[in-house]
Amino acid sequence: MSEYPPFQYGKSRFDQNTFFGRFRHFLDVIDPSTLFVTEKRLRECVELLDHFKQGTLPLGVTNAQLWQAQKIKQAIIHPDTGEKILMPFRMSGFIPFGTPVVVGLLLPNQTLASTVFWQWLNQSHNACVNYSNRNASKPAPASKFLLGYLGAVTSAVSIAVGLNVLIQRASRFSPTTRLLVQRFIPFPAVASANVCNVVLMRHSELSEGISVLDNNGNVVGTSRVAARHALLETALTRVVMPMPILVLPPLIMSALEKLPLLQRQKRLVLPVHSLVCLAAFSLALPLAISLFPQMSQISVDQLEPEIAMATDCKIVTYNKGL
């Protein structure tokens, strides 16, 4: 089987119905090599795809060239606005620009000020990435994104500071146990902030509903039941996604710090910690995102009666979002 299937504009070259297919797709999406694409190369990719759409492809253009051109265009240019996304806020820049923030979140012996700063910086970076990669096919007020951002920052900072204070006051913890437990505080703080952000940004879907599609991709109606399922699945995704990134490094570092080398050379702890965070981020992010398909299925019997009347399909699909 050829590595590159026949080119399809706007589609993934990997099967999105399987975990491995989604994993390979997201490896393409977060590939940091696209950060170094020149303006000239980007123009060539856009022109090549325009030729494909117009049916005027030059002779000798391969499927591999078309898939690569689409990968580059999708990594840099917003599909709805047609504008370039700033480098730190592209999905391909999420790991290189987000890793320093993860390192900061997971630093041991955090003060109150450093806890607030790193949680604020993390939510600010996430908000910029979400806004830069938003669905812009329908105009949305900036206040909607601001509300989600403020809610995420407030919940993240409140939970992180609250848990830190509780642990500091827990007299039954030894200093070693207290330090270990403190290292895991970023996960519940970030996970709760992610859920808060989803609820605040998408609560209107619960009253308005979301589109459901038949087997041919045609919209058959708008469903509030599907909206509830979509929000639950998205919230679960947002809880699972940071889990390996914020849980694995503390576990690994608690073991590595006992090694004689790091006991003798304390200066090596921060570089090793940074490398562990980078490795965990690079491997865990595509794995976590790939767990759930972008398009979910639901039985028509579970939806509103008008949906059942509008289609002969037993199963319909909906976009759950990320």
Short mmCIF file of C-alpha atoms in Angstrom, two decimals:
data_model
loop_
_atom_site.label_atom_id
_atom_site.label_comp_id
_atom_site.label_asym_id
_atom_site.label_seq_id
_atom_site.Cartn_x
_atom_site.Cartn_y
_atom_site.Cartn_z
CA MET A 1 0.00 0.00 0.00
CA SER A 2 1.35 3.45 -0.93
CA GLU A 3 2.24 5.76 1.96
CA TYR A 4 0.33 8.55 0.24
CA PRO A 5 -3.27 7.77 -0.80
CA PRO A 6 -4.98 9.74 -3.60
CA PHE A 7 -5.11 13.39 -2.58
CA GLN A 8 -8.37 14.81 -1.15
CA TYR A 9 -8.55 18.54 -0.57
CA GLY A 10 -9.40 19.48 3.03
CA LYS A 11 -9.28 15.85 4.24
CA SER A 12 -6.78 13.93 6.35
CA ARG A 13 -4.66 11.30 4.62
CA PHE A 14 -5.11 9.04 7.66
CA ASP A 15 -8.21 7.07 8.69
CA GLN A 16 -9.96 9.13 11.39
CA ASN A 17 -12.07 6.16 12.51
CA THR A 18 -9.10 4.44 14.15
CA PHE A 19 -6.91 5.54 17.07
CA PHE A 20 -3.70 4.96 15.08
CA GLY A 21 -5.04 7.00 12.16
CA ARG A 22 -5.96 9.92 14.44
CA PHE A 23 -2.58 9.64 16.18
CA ARG A 24 -0.68 9.90 12.87
CA HIS A 25 -2.93 12.80 11.80
CA PHE A 26 -2.19 14.78 14.97
CA LEU A 27 1.54 14.10 14.64
CA ASP A 28 1.24 15.96 11.33
CA VAL A 29 -0.79 18.77 12.93
CA ILE A 30 1.74 19.45 15.72
CA ASP A 31 4.86 18.90 13.57
CA PRO A 32 7.14 21.85 14.56
CA SER A 33 9.08 21.69 11.28
CA THR A 34 6.29 23.76 9.66
CA LEU A 35 7.36 26.69 11.87
CA PHE A 36 10.42 27.09 9.64
CA VAL A 37 8.59 27.25 6.31
CA THR A 38 9.58 30.35 4.31
CA GLU A 39 7.15 32.82 2.75
CA LYS A 40 8.22 31.63 -0.71
CA ARG A 41 7.55 27.98 0.16
CA LEU A 42 4.15 28.88 1.65
CA ARG A 43 3.13 30.75 -1.53
CA GLU A 44 4.19 27.76 -3.64
CA CYS A 45 2.02 25.43 -1.52
CA VAL A 46 -1.01 27.74 -1.73
CA GLU A 47 -0.60 28.10 -5.52
CA LEU A 48 -0.25 24.32 -5.96
CA LEU A 49 -3.49 23.71 -4.04
CA ASP A 50 -5.25 26.44 -6.05
CA HIS A 51 -4.17 24.67 -9.26
CA PHE A 52 -5.60 21.42 -7.88
CA LYS A 53 -8.97 23.03 -7.10
CA GLN A 54 -9.10 24.63 -10.56
CA GLY A 55 -8.10 21.40 -12.31
CA THR A 56 -4.93 22.96 -13.76
CA LEU A 57 -2.25 20.91 -12.00
CA PRO A 58 1.13 20.87 -13.80
CA LEU A 59 2.27 17.51 -15.12
CA GLY A 60 4.32 15.40 -12.76
CA VAL A 61 2.85 16.66 -9.47
CA THR A 62 2.62 13.73 -7.05
CA ASN A 63 0.17 12.91 -4.25
CA ALA A 64 3.06 13.32 -1.80
CA GLN A 65 3.62 16.92 -2.97
CA LEU A 66 -0.08 17.74 -2.66
CA TRP A 67 -0.42 16.25 0.84
CA GLN A 68 2.72 18.09 1.98
CA ALA A 69 1.44 21.37 0.50
CA GLN A 70 -1.86 20.96 2.34
CA LYS A 71 -0.07 20.12 5.60
CA ILE A 72 1.96 23.35 5.36
CA LYS A 73 -1.01 25.53 4.41
CA GLN A 74 -3.22 24.13 7.19
CA ALA A 75 -0.43 24.60 9.76
CA ILE A 76 0.06 28.30 8.96
CA ILE A 77 -3.12 29.77 7.45
CA HIS A 78 -6.48 29.94 9.22
CA PRO A 79 -9.06 28.03 7.12
CA ASP A 80 -11.86 30.58 7.70
CA THR A 81 -10.07 33.95 7.75
CA GLY A 82 -7.31 33.09 5.27
CA GLU A 83 -4.82 34.95 7.49
CA LYS A 84 -1.52 33.67 8.88
CA ILE A 85 -1.65 32.47 12.48
CA LEU A 86 1.06 33.92 14.72
CA MET A 87 3.83 31.36 15.25
CA PRO A 88 3.46 30.87 19.07
CA PHE A 89 -0.27 30.21 18.67
CA ARG A 90 -0.17 27.66 15.84
CA MET A 91 -0.86 24.03 16.76
CA SER A 92 2.63 23.24 15.43
CA GLY A 93 4.03 25.74 17.97
CA PHE A 94 2.04 24.39 20.91
CA ILE A 95 4.80 22.08 22.18
CA PRO A 96 7.89 24.29 21.60
CA PHE A 97 6.22 27.39 23.05
CA GLY A 98 4.17 25.54 25.67
CA THR A 99 6.96 23.40 27.15
CA PRO A 100 8.57 26.29 29.12
CA VAL A 101 5.16 26.95 30.68
CA VAL A 102 4.76 23.27 31.63
CA VAL A 103 8.26 23.32 33.18
CA GLY A 104 7.26 26.39 35.20
CA LEU A 105 3.99 24.81 36.33
CA LEU A 106 5.80 21.73 37.60
CA LEU A 107 8.69 23.44 39.39
CA PRO A 108 8.98 22.24 43.02
CA ASN A 109 8.76 24.57 46.04
CA GLN A 110 6.40 27.04 44.36
CA THR A 111 5.62 30.30 46.17
CA LEU A 112 2.15 31.85 46.10
CA ALA A 113 3.31 34.43 43.54
CA SER A 114 4.96 31.85 41.26
CA THR A 115 1.87 29.58 41.43
CA VAL A 116 -0.38 32.47 40.35
CA PHE A 117 2.06 33.56 37.62
CA TRP A 118 2.49 30.15 35.98
CA GLN A 119 -1.22 29.31 36.11
CA TRP A 120 -2.05 32.72 34.59
CA LEU A 121 0.62 32.31 31.88
CA ASN A 122 -0.60 28.80 31.01
CA GLN A 123 -4.24 29.87 30.68
CA SER A 124 -3.21 32.97 28.69
CA HIS A 125 -1.24 30.82 26.24
CA ASN A 126 -4.14 28.35 25.95
CA ALA A 127 -6.60 31.20 25.36
CA CYS A 128 -4.46 32.66 22.56
CA VAL A 129 -4.10 29.23 20.91
CA ASN A 130 -7.86 28.59 21.18
CA TYR A 131 -8.73 32.01 19.77
CA SER A 132 -6.19 31.81 16.93
CA ASN A 133 -7.52 28.37 15.89
CA ARG A 134 -11.22 29.08 16.54
CA ASN A 135 -14.05 28.30 14.16
CA ALA A 136 -14.45 31.71 12.49
CA SER A 137 -17.11 30.68 9.96
CA LYS A 138 -19.68 32.44 12.16
CA PRO A 139 -18.82 35.74 13.87
CA ALA A 140 -18.63 35.50 17.67
CA PRO A 141 -18.34 38.43 20.09
CA ALA A 142 -14.94 38.96 21.71
CA SER A 143 -16.73 39.04 25.07
CA LYS A 144 -17.45 35.31 24.69
CA PHE A 145 -13.73 34.50 24.51
CA LEU A 146 -12.93 36.99 27.29
CA LEU A 147 -15.50 35.32 29.57
CA GLY A 148 -13.99 31.89 28.92
CA TYR A 149 -10.48 33.24 29.56
CA LEU A 150 -11.39 34.96 32.83
CA GLY A 151 -13.27 31.89 34.05
CA ALA A 152 -10.33 29.59 33.23
CA VAL A 153 -7.77 31.87 34.93
CA THR A 154 -9.95 32.33 38.02
CA SER A 155 -10.65 28.61 38.48
CA ALA A 156 -7.02 27.57 37.79
CA VAL A 157 -5.51 30.10 40.19
CA SER A 158 -8.15 29.53 42.90
CA ILE A 159 -7.73 25.73 42.90
CA ALA A 160 -3.92 25.81 42.70
CA VAL A 161 -3.58 28.36 45.51
CA GLY A 162 -6.29 26.66 47.61
CA LEU A 163 -4.68 23.23 47.35
CA ASN A 164 -1.23 24.67 48.11
CA VAL A 165 -2.56 26.31 51.28
CA LEU A 166 -4.33 23.11 52.36
CA ILE A 167 -1.20 21.01 51.87
CA GLN A 168 0.98 23.51 53.74
CA ARG A 169 -1.43 23.31 56.70
CA ALA A 170 -1.64 19.50 56.62
CA SER A 171 0.48 18.63 59.67
CA ARG A 172 0.32 14.87 59.07
CA PHE A 173 2.39 15.17 55.86
CA SER A 174 6.15 14.84 56.17
CA PRO A 175 8.20 17.50 54.26
CA THR A 176 9.07 14.90 51.58
CA THR A 177 5.45 13.81 51.13
CA ARG A 178 4.27 17.44 51.08
CA LEU A 179 6.74 18.28 48.30
CA LEU A 180 5.66 15.25 46.25
CA VAL A 181 1.94 16.04 46.61
CA GLN A 182 2.53 19.70 45.70
CA ARG A 183 4.01 18.62 42.39
CA PHE A 184 0.66 17.16 41.31
CA ILE A 185 -1.36 20.33 42.08
CA PRO A 186 -1.11 21.74 38.51
CA PHE A 187 -3.18 18.87 37.08
CA PRO A 188 -6.47 19.41 39.01
CA ALA A 189 -6.05 23.18 38.58
CA VAL A 190 -5.53 22.99 34.79
CA ALA A 191 -8.18 20.27 34.29
CA SER A 192 -10.83 22.25 36.16
CA ALA A 193 -9.91 25.41 34.27
CA ASN A 194 -10.29 23.54 30.97
CA VAL A 195 -13.77 22.34 31.94
CA CYS A 196 -14.74 25.83 33.11
CA ASN A 197 -13.54 27.25 29.78
CA VAL A 198 -15.64 24.73 27.80
CA VAL A 199 -18.79 25.48 29.80
CA LEU A 200 -18.42 29.27 29.60
CA MET A 201 -17.49 29.30 25.91
CA ARG A 202 -20.13 26.84 24.70
CA HIS A 203 -23.03 27.08 27.15
CA SER A 204 -25.24 28.65 24.45
CA GLU A 205 -25.15 25.32 22.56
CA LEU A 206 -27.22 23.74 25.33
CA SER A 207 -30.15 26.02 24.50
CA GLU A 208 -29.57 26.44 20.76
CA GLY A 209 -28.39 22.90 19.93
CA ILE A 210 -25.76 21.76 17.42
CA SER A 211 -26.05 20.39 13.88
CA VAL A 212 -26.36 16.63 13.38
CA LEU A 213 -25.42 15.01 10.06
CA ASP A 214 -26.60 11.94 8.14
CA ASN A 215 -24.35 9.35 6.47
CA ASN A 216 -23.76 11.68 3.50
CA GLY A 217 -22.72 14.61 5.65
CA ASN A 218 -25.99 16.50 5.16
CA VAL A 219 -27.40 18.47 8.09
CA VAL A 220 -30.69 16.88 9.21
CA GLY A 221 -31.44 19.21 12.12
CA THR A 222 -30.27 20.90 15.29
CA SER A 223 -30.24 18.93 18.54
CA ARG A 224 -29.90 20.06 22.16
CA VAL A 225 -29.45 16.42 23.23
CA ALA A 226 -26.44 16.09 20.91
CA ALA A 227 -25.13 19.38 22.34
CA ARG A 228 -25.19 17.92 25.87
CA HIS A 229 -23.30 14.85 24.67
CA ALA A 230 -20.78 17.04 22.81
CA LEU A 231 -20.09 19.20 25.86
CA LEU A 232 -19.66 16.17 28.11
CA GLU A 233 -17.27 14.50 25.65
CA THR A 234 -15.30 17.74 25.16
CA ALA A 235 -15.06 18.30 28.92
CA LEU A 236 -13.80 14.72 29.35
CA THR A 237 -11.25 15.28 26.56
CA ARG A 238 -10.05 18.46 28.28
CA VAL A 239 -9.58 16.55 31.55
CA VAL A 240 -7.72 13.64 29.92
CA MET A 241 -5.45 15.80 27.71
CA PRO A 242 -3.31 17.42 30.44
CA MET A 243 -3.20 14.25 32.56
CA PRO A 244 -0.06 12.60 31.09
CA ILE A 245 1.63 15.97 30.55
CA LEU A 246 1.21 17.13 34.16
CA VAL A 247 1.28 13.75 35.96
CA LEU A 248 4.12 11.83 34.26
CA PRO A 249 6.96 14.38 34.79
CA PRO A 250 6.47 14.60 38.60
CA LEU A 251 6.51 10.79 38.83
CA ILE A 252 9.62 10.52 36.65
CA MET A 253 11.46 13.36 38.38
CA SER A 254 10.74 12.01 41.87
CA ALA A 255 12.63 8.85 40.79
CA LEU A 256 15.43 10.62 38.86
CA GLU A 257 16.21 13.03 41.70
CA LYS A 258 17.23 10.05 43.86
CA LEU A 259 20.02 9.17 41.41
CA PRO A 260 23.55 9.82 42.78
CA LEU A 261 24.41 12.03 39.79
CA LEU A 262 21.53 14.45 40.41
CA GLN A 263 22.16 14.29 44.16
CA ARG A 264 25.73 15.52 43.54
CA GLN A 265 25.03 17.88 40.62
CA LYS A 266 22.00 19.94 41.66
CA ARG A 267 22.52 22.23 38.65
CA LEU A 268 21.47 19.38 36.37
CA VAL A 269 18.02 19.03 37.94
CA LEU A 270 16.40 21.90 35.98
CA PRO A 271 17.80 20.84 32.53
CA VAL A 272 16.77 17.21 33.18
CA HIS A 273 13.36 18.38 34.40
CA SER A 274 12.95 20.43 31.20
CA LEU A 275 13.87 17.46 28.98
CA VAL A 276 11.43 15.19 30.83
CA CYS A 277 8.64 17.76 30.38
CA LEU A 278 9.46 18.16 26.67
CA ALA A 279 9.46 14.37 26.11
CA ALA A 280 6.19 13.92 28.04
CA PHE A 281 4.56 16.82 26.18
CA SER A 282 5.72 15.59 22.75
CA LEU A 283 4.54 12.01 23.27
CA ALA A 284 1.50 12.50 25.46
CA LEU A 285 -0.22 15.36 23.61
CA PRO A 286 -0.91 13.50 20.31
CA LEU A 287 -1.81 10.34 22.26
CA ALA A 288 -4.31 12.20 24.45
CA ILE A 289 -5.90 14.13 21.55
CA SER A 290 -6.23 10.92 19.54
CA LEU A 291 -8.27 9.07 22.16
CA PHE A 292 -11.57 10.54 20.96
CA PRO A 293 -12.74 11.00 17.34
CA GLN A 294 -13.62 14.55 16.28
CA MET A 295 -16.95 13.34 14.87
CA SER A 296 -19.10 11.40 17.35
CA GLN A 297 -22.08 9.17 16.63
CA ILE A 298 -25.44 8.96 18.40
CA SER A 299 -28.59 6.92 17.88
CA VAL A 300 -31.51 8.84 16.39
CA ASP A 301 -33.74 7.26 19.08
CA GLN A 302 -31.92 9.32 21.71
CA LEU A 303 -32.56 12.63 19.93
CA GLU A 304 -35.58 14.91 19.54
CA PRO A 305 -38.58 13.50 17.57
CA GLU A 306 -38.15 16.06 14.77
CA ILE A 307 -34.66 14.67 14.04
CA ALA A 308 -36.06 11.15 13.68
CA MET A 309 -38.72 12.46 11.29
CA ALA A 310 -36.12 14.26 9.15
CA THR A 311 -33.94 11.23 8.33
CA ASP A 312 -34.11 7.49 7.68
CA CYS A 313 -30.71 6.96 9.31
CA LYS A 314 -30.50 5.05 12.58
CA ILE A 315 -27.22 6.73 13.53
CA VAL A 316 -26.26 10.38 13.01
CA THR A 317 -22.99 12.20 13.66
CA TYR A 318 -22.03 15.52 15.22
CA ASN A 319 -18.84 17.51 15.69
CA LYS A 320 -17.97 17.44 19.38
CA GLY A 321 -15.26 20.09 19.11
CA LEU A 322 -11.94 20.12 20.93
#
